[in-house]
Amino acid sequence: MDTLTKAEEKAMKILWSIDGGLIRDVVSRYNEPKPAYTTVATIFKILEKKGFIGRRAIANTFEYYPLIEEEDYTKKYMKSFVKRYFSDSFKSMVSAFGTNEELSTKDMEDLIEHFQEQIEKKKPE
């Protein structure tokens, strides 16, 4: 699966949040300074070619819609990230972030609690 550039990701996040729409709908949701309509149109052409979005004709324009769910993209992106930077080991990734001084004790406790909940859910009954 292709990854998204920062510009593509921003456009996709907006499209995901509105669950499809016209280019002008997407442009209107950007923060200032807003990109030009033609810039977003170009990004959408690329996203369509990459298979991230589809379009349907409405009068003399197109409505665009996501072909992949945000959660699915995030999962695939994170798997790829872990594979590239942490030798395909989630444990190495968590360990790297755990030794980072910016991760608070509260964050670590929350992670432990989250993992304990996941372990309980996965245990056979």
Short mmCIF file of N, CA and C in Angstrom, two decimals:
data_model
loop_
_atom_site.label_atom_id
_atom_site.label_comp_id
_atom_site.label_asym_id
_atom_site.label_seq_id
_atom_site.Cartn_x
_atom_site.Cartn_y
_atom_site.Cartn_z
N MET A 1 0.84 -1.18 0.00
CA MET A 1 0.00 0.00 0.00
C MET A 1 0.89 1.25 0.00
N ASP A 2 0.49 2.20 -0.80
CA ASP A 2 1.20 3.47 -0.83
C ASP A 2 0.99 4.21 0.49
N THR A 3 1.98 5.01 0.85
CA THR A 3 1.80 5.89 2.00
C THR A 3 1.41 7.27 1.48
N LEU A 4 0.88 8.06 2.36
CA LEU A 4 0.44 9.40 2.00
C LEU A 4 1.51 10.43 2.33
N THR A 5 1.66 11.42 1.45
CA THR A 5 2.50 12.56 1.78
C THR A 5 1.75 13.40 2.82
N LYS A 6 2.41 14.38 3.40
CA LYS A 6 1.74 15.24 4.38
C LYS A 6 0.53 15.95 3.77
N ALA A 7 0.69 16.45 2.55
CA ALA A 7 -0.42 17.15 1.88
C ALA A 7 -1.57 16.20 1.59
N GLU A 8 -1.24 14.99 1.14
CA GLU A 8 -2.28 14.00 0.85
C GLU A 8 -2.99 13.57 2.14
N GLU A 9 -2.21 13.39 3.20
CA GLU A 9 -2.78 12.98 4.48
C GLU A 9 -3.74 14.04 5.01
N LYS A 10 -3.38 15.30 4.89
CA LYS A 10 -4.25 16.39 5.35
C LYS A 10 -5.57 16.37 4.58
N ALA A 11 -5.50 16.21 3.26
CA ALA A 11 -6.71 16.16 2.45
C ALA A 11 -7.56 14.94 2.81
N MET A 12 -6.90 13.79 3.03
CA MET A 12 -7.64 12.58 3.39
C MET A 12 -8.30 12.73 4.75
N LYS A 13 -7.60 13.32 5.72
CA LYS A 13 -8.19 13.50 7.05
C LYS A 13 -9.47 14.34 6.97
N ILE A 14 -9.44 15.35 6.14
CA ILE A 14 -10.64 16.18 5.96
C ILE A 14 -11.72 15.37 5.28
N LEU A 15 -11.36 14.65 4.21
CA LEU A 15 -12.35 13.85 3.49
C LEU A 15 -12.94 12.77 4.40
N TRP A 16 -12.10 12.13 5.22
CA TRP A 16 -12.61 11.15 6.18
C TRP A 16 -13.58 11.81 7.16
N SER A 17 -13.24 13.00 7.63
CA SER A 17 -14.07 13.65 8.64
C SER A 17 -15.44 14.04 8.10
N ILE A 18 -15.53 14.33 6.81
CA ILE A 18 -16.83 14.71 6.23
C ILE A 18 -17.44 13.55 5.45
N ASP A 19 -16.72 12.41 5.41
CA ASP A 19 -17.19 11.19 4.74
C ASP A 19 -17.55 11.45 3.28
N GLY A 20 -16.70 12.22 2.62
CA GLY A 20 -16.89 12.49 1.20
C GLY A 20 -17.45 13.87 0.96
N GLY A 21 -17.14 14.40 -0.21
CA GLY A 21 -17.65 15.73 -0.56
C GLY A 21 -16.99 16.29 -1.79
N LEU A 22 -17.35 17.50 -2.11
CA LEU A 22 -16.77 18.21 -3.25
C LEU A 22 -15.43 18.82 -2.84
N ILE A 23 -14.64 19.16 -3.83
CA ILE A 23 -13.34 19.78 -3.53
C ILE A 23 -13.54 21.05 -2.71
N ARG A 24 -14.52 21.85 -3.05
CA ARG A 24 -14.74 23.10 -2.30
C ARG A 24 -15.09 22.82 -0.83
N ASP A 25 -15.77 21.68 -0.57
CA ASP A 25 -16.07 21.30 0.82
C ASP A 25 -14.79 21.03 1.59
N VAL A 26 -13.84 20.39 0.93
CA VAL A 26 -12.57 20.07 1.57
C VAL A 26 -11.75 21.34 1.77
N VAL A 27 -11.65 22.17 0.74
CA VAL A 27 -10.89 23.42 0.83
C VAL A 27 -11.42 24.28 1.97
N SER A 28 -12.72 24.33 2.14
CA SER A 28 -13.32 25.19 3.18
C SER A 28 -12.95 24.75 4.58
N ARG A 29 -12.52 23.51 4.76
CA ARG A 29 -12.19 23.00 6.09
C ARG A 29 -10.70 23.11 6.44
N TYR A 30 -9.90 23.58 5.52
CA TYR A 30 -8.48 23.82 5.81
C TYR A 30 -8.37 25.06 6.68
N ASN A 31 -7.33 25.09 7.51
CA ASN A 31 -7.00 26.30 8.25
C ASN A 31 -6.38 27.31 7.30
N GLU A 32 -6.37 28.55 7.73
CA GLU A 32 -5.72 29.61 6.94
C GLU A 32 -4.21 29.44 7.00
N PRO A 33 -3.48 29.68 5.99
CA PRO A 33 -3.96 30.02 4.65
C PRO A 33 -4.45 28.77 3.92
N LYS A 34 -5.64 28.87 3.35
CA LYS A 34 -6.23 27.74 2.64
C LYS A 34 -5.50 27.51 1.32
N PRO A 35 -5.35 26.24 0.93
CA PRO A 35 -4.72 25.98 -0.37
C PRO A 35 -5.68 26.37 -1.49
N ALA A 36 -5.13 26.56 -2.66
CA ALA A 36 -5.95 26.88 -3.83
C ALA A 36 -6.80 25.66 -4.20
N TYR A 37 -7.94 25.92 -4.77
CA TYR A 37 -8.83 24.86 -5.24
C TYR A 37 -8.06 23.91 -6.16
N THR A 38 -7.26 24.48 -7.06
CA THR A 38 -6.51 23.65 -8.02
C THR A 38 -5.48 22.77 -7.33
N THR A 39 -4.94 23.24 -6.22
CA THR A 39 -3.97 22.44 -5.46
C THR A 39 -4.65 21.20 -4.90
N VAL A 40 -5.82 21.38 -4.31
CA VAL A 40 -6.56 20.25 -3.75
C VAL A 40 -7.03 19.33 -4.88
N ALA A 41 -7.42 19.90 -6.01
CA ALA A 41 -7.83 19.08 -7.17
C ALA A 41 -6.67 18.20 -7.63
N THR A 42 -5.47 18.73 -7.64
CA THR A 42 -4.29 17.95 -8.02
C THR A 42 -4.02 16.84 -7.01
N ILE A 43 -4.13 17.17 -5.73
CA ILE A 43 -3.95 16.16 -4.67
C ILE A 43 -4.97 15.05 -4.85
N PHE A 44 -6.22 15.41 -5.14
CA PHE A 44 -7.26 14.40 -5.33
C PHE A 44 -6.99 13.51 -6.53
N LYS A 45 -6.45 14.08 -7.60
CA LYS A 45 -6.08 13.25 -8.77
C LYS A 45 -5.04 12.20 -8.37
N ILE A 46 -4.08 12.62 -7.57
CA ILE A 46 -3.04 11.70 -7.11
C ILE A 46 -3.65 10.64 -6.18
N LEU A 47 -4.50 11.06 -5.26
CA LEU A 47 -5.14 10.12 -4.34
C LEU A 47 -6.03 9.12 -5.09
N GLU A 48 -6.67 9.58 -6.13
CA GLU A 48 -7.50 8.69 -6.93
C GLU A 48 -6.62 7.66 -7.66
N LYS A 49 -5.51 8.12 -8.19
CA LYS A 49 -4.58 7.22 -8.88
C LYS A 49 -3.99 6.19 -7.92
N LYS A 50 -3.72 6.61 -6.68
CA LYS A 50 -3.17 5.71 -5.66
C LYS A 50 -4.23 4.75 -5.11
N GLY A 51 -5.51 4.99 -5.43
CA GLY A 51 -6.57 4.12 -4.95
C GLY A 51 -7.13 4.46 -3.59
N PHE A 52 -6.88 5.67 -3.11
CA PHE A 52 -7.38 6.08 -1.81
C PHE A 52 -8.79 6.66 -1.88
N ILE A 53 -9.13 7.27 -3.01
CA ILE A 53 -10.45 7.89 -3.14
C ILE A 53 -11.08 7.51 -4.47
N GLY A 54 -12.39 7.62 -4.50
CA GLY A 54 -13.15 7.45 -5.73
C GLY A 54 -13.95 8.72 -5.97
N ARG A 55 -14.60 8.78 -7.12
CA ARG A 55 -15.41 9.96 -7.40
C ARG A 55 -16.63 9.55 -8.20
N ARG A 56 -17.68 10.36 -8.07
CA ARG A 56 -18.89 10.17 -8.86
C ARG A 56 -19.33 11.54 -9.37
N ALA A 57 -19.81 11.53 -10.60
CA ALA A 57 -20.24 12.78 -11.24
C ALA A 57 -21.55 13.26 -10.61
N ILE A 58 -21.58 14.55 -10.33
CA ILE A 58 -22.80 15.21 -9.86
C ILE A 58 -22.90 16.51 -10.65
N ALA A 59 -23.87 16.56 -11.55
CA ALA A 59 -24.03 17.71 -12.45
C ALA A 59 -22.72 17.96 -13.20
N ASN A 60 -22.13 19.12 -13.02
CA ASN A 60 -20.89 19.44 -13.74
C ASN A 60 -19.65 19.36 -12.85
N THR A 61 -19.72 18.61 -11.75
CA THR A 61 -18.59 18.47 -10.84
C THR A 61 -18.51 17.02 -10.36
N PHE A 62 -17.60 16.77 -9.45
CA PHE A 62 -17.44 15.43 -8.89
C PHE A 62 -17.52 15.46 -7.38
N GLU A 63 -18.13 14.43 -6.83
CA GLU A 63 -18.10 14.21 -5.40
C GLU A 63 -17.07 13.13 -5.14
N TYR A 64 -16.18 13.38 -4.19
CA TYR A 64 -15.11 12.44 -3.86
C TYR A 64 -15.43 11.73 -2.56
N TYR A 65 -15.01 10.48 -2.45
CA TYR A 65 -15.29 9.70 -1.26
C TYR A 65 -14.11 8.76 -0.99
N PRO A 66 -13.85 8.47 0.29
CA PRO A 66 -12.73 7.58 0.64
C PRO A 66 -13.01 6.14 0.20
N LEU A 67 -11.99 5.46 -0.29
CA LEU A 67 -12.08 4.04 -0.61
C LEU A 67 -11.46 3.18 0.47
N ILE A 68 -10.76 3.82 1.39
CA ILE A 68 -10.14 3.12 2.52
C ILE A 68 -10.51 3.87 3.79
N GLU A 69 -10.82 3.11 4.82
CA GLU A 69 -11.18 3.71 6.11
C GLU A 69 -9.92 4.25 6.78
N GLU A 70 -10.09 5.33 7.54
CA GLU A 70 -8.96 5.94 8.23
C GLU A 70 -8.28 4.94 9.17
N GLU A 71 -9.06 4.17 9.89
CA GLU A 71 -8.51 3.20 10.83
C GLU A 71 -7.68 2.13 10.10
N ASP A 72 -8.15 1.69 8.95
CA ASP A 72 -7.41 0.69 8.17
C ASP A 72 -6.08 1.26 7.69
N TYR A 73 -6.11 2.50 7.20
CA TYR A 73 -4.87 3.14 6.75
C TYR A 73 -3.89 3.28 7.92
N THR A 74 -4.39 3.74 9.07
CA THR A 74 -3.54 3.94 10.23
C THR A 74 -2.87 2.64 10.65
N LYS A 75 -3.63 1.56 10.69
CA LYS A 75 -3.07 0.26 11.08
C LYS A 75 -1.97 -0.17 10.10
N LYS A 76 -2.23 -0.05 8.82
CA LYS A 76 -1.24 -0.45 7.82
C LYS A 76 0.00 0.45 7.87
N TYR A 77 -0.23 1.74 8.08
CA TYR A 77 0.88 2.67 8.18
C TYR A 77 1.75 2.34 9.39
N MET A 78 1.11 2.09 10.53
CA MET A 78 1.87 1.79 11.75
C MET A 78 2.65 0.48 11.62
N LYS A 79 2.04 -0.53 10.99
CA LYS A 79 2.77 -1.79 10.78
C LYS A 79 4.01 -1.54 9.93
N SER A 80 3.85 -0.74 8.89
CA SER A 80 4.98 -0.41 8.01
C SER A 80 6.04 0.38 8.78
N PHE A 81 5.61 1.32 9.59
CA PHE A 81 6.51 2.15 10.39
C PHE A 81 7.33 1.27 11.35
N VAL A 82 6.64 0.37 12.05
CA VAL A 82 7.32 -0.52 13.00
C VAL A 82 8.30 -1.43 12.26
N LYS A 83 7.92 -1.90 11.11
CA LYS A 83 8.80 -2.77 10.32
C LYS A 83 10.07 -2.02 9.89
N ARG A 84 9.90 -0.78 9.40
CA ARG A 84 11.03 0.00 8.91
C ARG A 84 11.97 0.47 10.02
N TYR A 85 11.41 0.95 11.11
CA TYR A 85 12.23 1.61 12.12
C TYR A 85 12.52 0.79 13.37
N PHE A 86 11.77 -0.30 13.58
CA PHE A 86 11.94 -1.08 14.81
C PHE A 86 12.06 -2.57 14.53
N SER A 87 12.61 -2.91 13.38
CA SER A 87 12.86 -4.32 13.00
C SER A 87 11.62 -5.20 13.17
N ASP A 88 10.47 -4.63 12.83
CA ASP A 88 9.20 -5.36 12.87
C ASP A 88 8.84 -5.83 14.28
N SER A 89 9.26 -5.06 15.29
CA SER A 89 9.01 -5.45 16.67
C SER A 89 8.27 -4.33 17.41
N PHE A 90 7.00 -4.60 17.74
CA PHE A 90 6.24 -3.62 18.53
C PHE A 90 6.87 -3.44 19.91
N LYS A 91 7.43 -4.51 20.44
CA LYS A 91 8.09 -4.43 21.74
C LYS A 91 9.24 -3.43 21.69
N SER A 92 10.05 -3.47 20.63
CA SER A 92 11.16 -2.52 20.48
C SER A 92 10.65 -1.09 20.39
N MET A 93 9.53 -0.90 19.68
CA MET A 93 8.98 0.44 19.55
C MET A 93 8.51 0.96 20.91
N VAL A 94 7.75 0.16 21.63
CA VAL A 94 7.24 0.59 22.94
C VAL A 94 8.41 0.83 23.89
N SER A 95 9.41 -0.02 23.82
CA SER A 95 10.59 0.14 24.67
C SER A 95 11.31 1.45 24.36
N ALA A 96 11.44 1.75 23.08
CA ALA A 96 12.11 3.00 22.67
C ALA A 96 11.37 4.22 23.20
N PHE A 97 10.04 4.18 23.12
CA PHE A 97 9.26 5.30 23.63
C PHE A 97 9.24 5.32 25.16
N GLY A 98 9.33 4.15 25.76
CA GLY A 98 9.32 4.06 27.22
C GLY A 98 10.57 4.63 27.85
N THR A 99 11.70 4.57 27.15
CA THR A 99 12.94 5.11 27.69
C THR A 99 13.09 6.60 27.38
N ASN A 100 12.17 7.12 26.59
CA ASN A 100 12.18 8.54 26.24
C ASN A 100 11.72 9.34 27.45
N GLU A 101 12.50 10.33 27.83
CA GLU A 101 12.17 11.13 29.01
C GLU A 101 10.90 11.95 28.84
N GLU A 102 10.42 12.10 27.60
CA GLU A 102 9.20 12.88 27.38
C GLU A 102 7.95 12.08 27.71
N LEU A 103 8.07 10.78 27.86
CA LEU A 103 6.93 9.93 28.21
C LEU A 103 6.78 9.95 29.73
N SER A 104 5.66 10.48 30.19
CA SER A 104 5.46 10.63 31.64
C SER A 104 5.14 9.29 32.29
N THR A 105 5.28 9.27 33.59
CA THR A 105 4.92 8.08 34.36
C THR A 105 3.44 7.76 34.16
N LYS A 106 2.61 8.78 34.11
CA LYS A 106 1.17 8.61 33.89
C LYS A 106 0.92 7.94 32.53
N ASP A 107 1.63 8.40 31.51
CA ASP A 107 1.49 7.79 30.18
C ASP A 107 1.87 6.31 30.22
N MET A 108 2.97 6.00 30.90
CA MET A 108 3.40 4.60 31.00
C MET A 108 2.37 3.77 31.75
N GLU A 109 1.83 4.33 32.86
CA GLU A 109 0.80 3.60 33.61
C GLU A 109 -0.44 3.37 32.75
N ASP A 110 -0.82 4.36 31.97
CA ASP A 110 -1.97 4.22 31.07
C ASP A 110 -1.72 3.14 30.02
N LEU A 111 -0.49 3.09 29.50
CA LEU A 111 -0.14 2.04 28.54
C LEU A 111 -0.22 0.65 29.18
N ILE A 112 0.31 0.53 30.38
CA ILE A 112 0.26 -0.76 31.08
C ILE A 112 -1.19 -1.17 31.28
N GLU A 113 -2.02 -0.24 31.71
CA GLU A 113 -3.45 -0.53 31.93
C GLU A 113 -4.11 -0.96 30.61
N HIS A 114 -3.79 -0.24 29.54
CA HIS A 114 -4.36 -0.58 28.23
C HIS A 114 -3.96 -2.00 27.82
N PHE A 115 -2.68 -2.33 27.96
CA PHE A 115 -2.21 -3.66 27.57
C PHE A 115 -2.80 -4.75 28.47
N GLN A 116 -2.97 -4.45 29.75
CA GLN A 116 -3.59 -5.43 30.64
C GLN A 116 -5.04 -5.71 30.22
N GLU A 117 -5.75 -4.66 29.82
CA GLU A 117 -7.13 -4.84 29.34
C GLU A 117 -7.15 -5.68 28.06
N GLN A 118 -6.20 -5.44 27.16
CA GLN A 118 -6.13 -6.20 25.91
C GLN A 118 -5.80 -7.66 26.18
N ILE A 119 -4.92 -7.91 27.14
CA ILE A 119 -4.57 -9.30 27.51
C ILE A 119 -5.80 -10.02 28.01
N GLU A 120 -6.58 -9.35 28.88
CA GLU A 120 -7.79 -9.97 29.43
C GLU A 120 -8.80 -10.28 28.31
N LYS A 121 -8.91 -9.41 27.33
CA LYS A 121 -9.86 -9.62 26.22
C LYS A 121 -9.43 -10.81 25.36
N LYS A 122 -8.13 -11.02 25.24
CA LYS A 122 -7.61 -12.08 24.36
C LYS A 122 -7.52 -13.44 25.04
N LYS A 123 -7.62 -13.47 26.35
CA LYS A 123 -7.52 -14.75 27.07
C LYS A 123 -8.75 -15.61 26.72
N PRO A 124 -8.50 -16.90 26.45
CA PRO A 124 -9.67 -17.77 26.18
C PRO A 124 -10.47 -17.96 27.46
N GLU A 125 -11.76 -18.06 27.28
CA GLU A 125 -12.64 -18.21 28.46
C GLU A 125 -12.79 -19.64 28.86
#
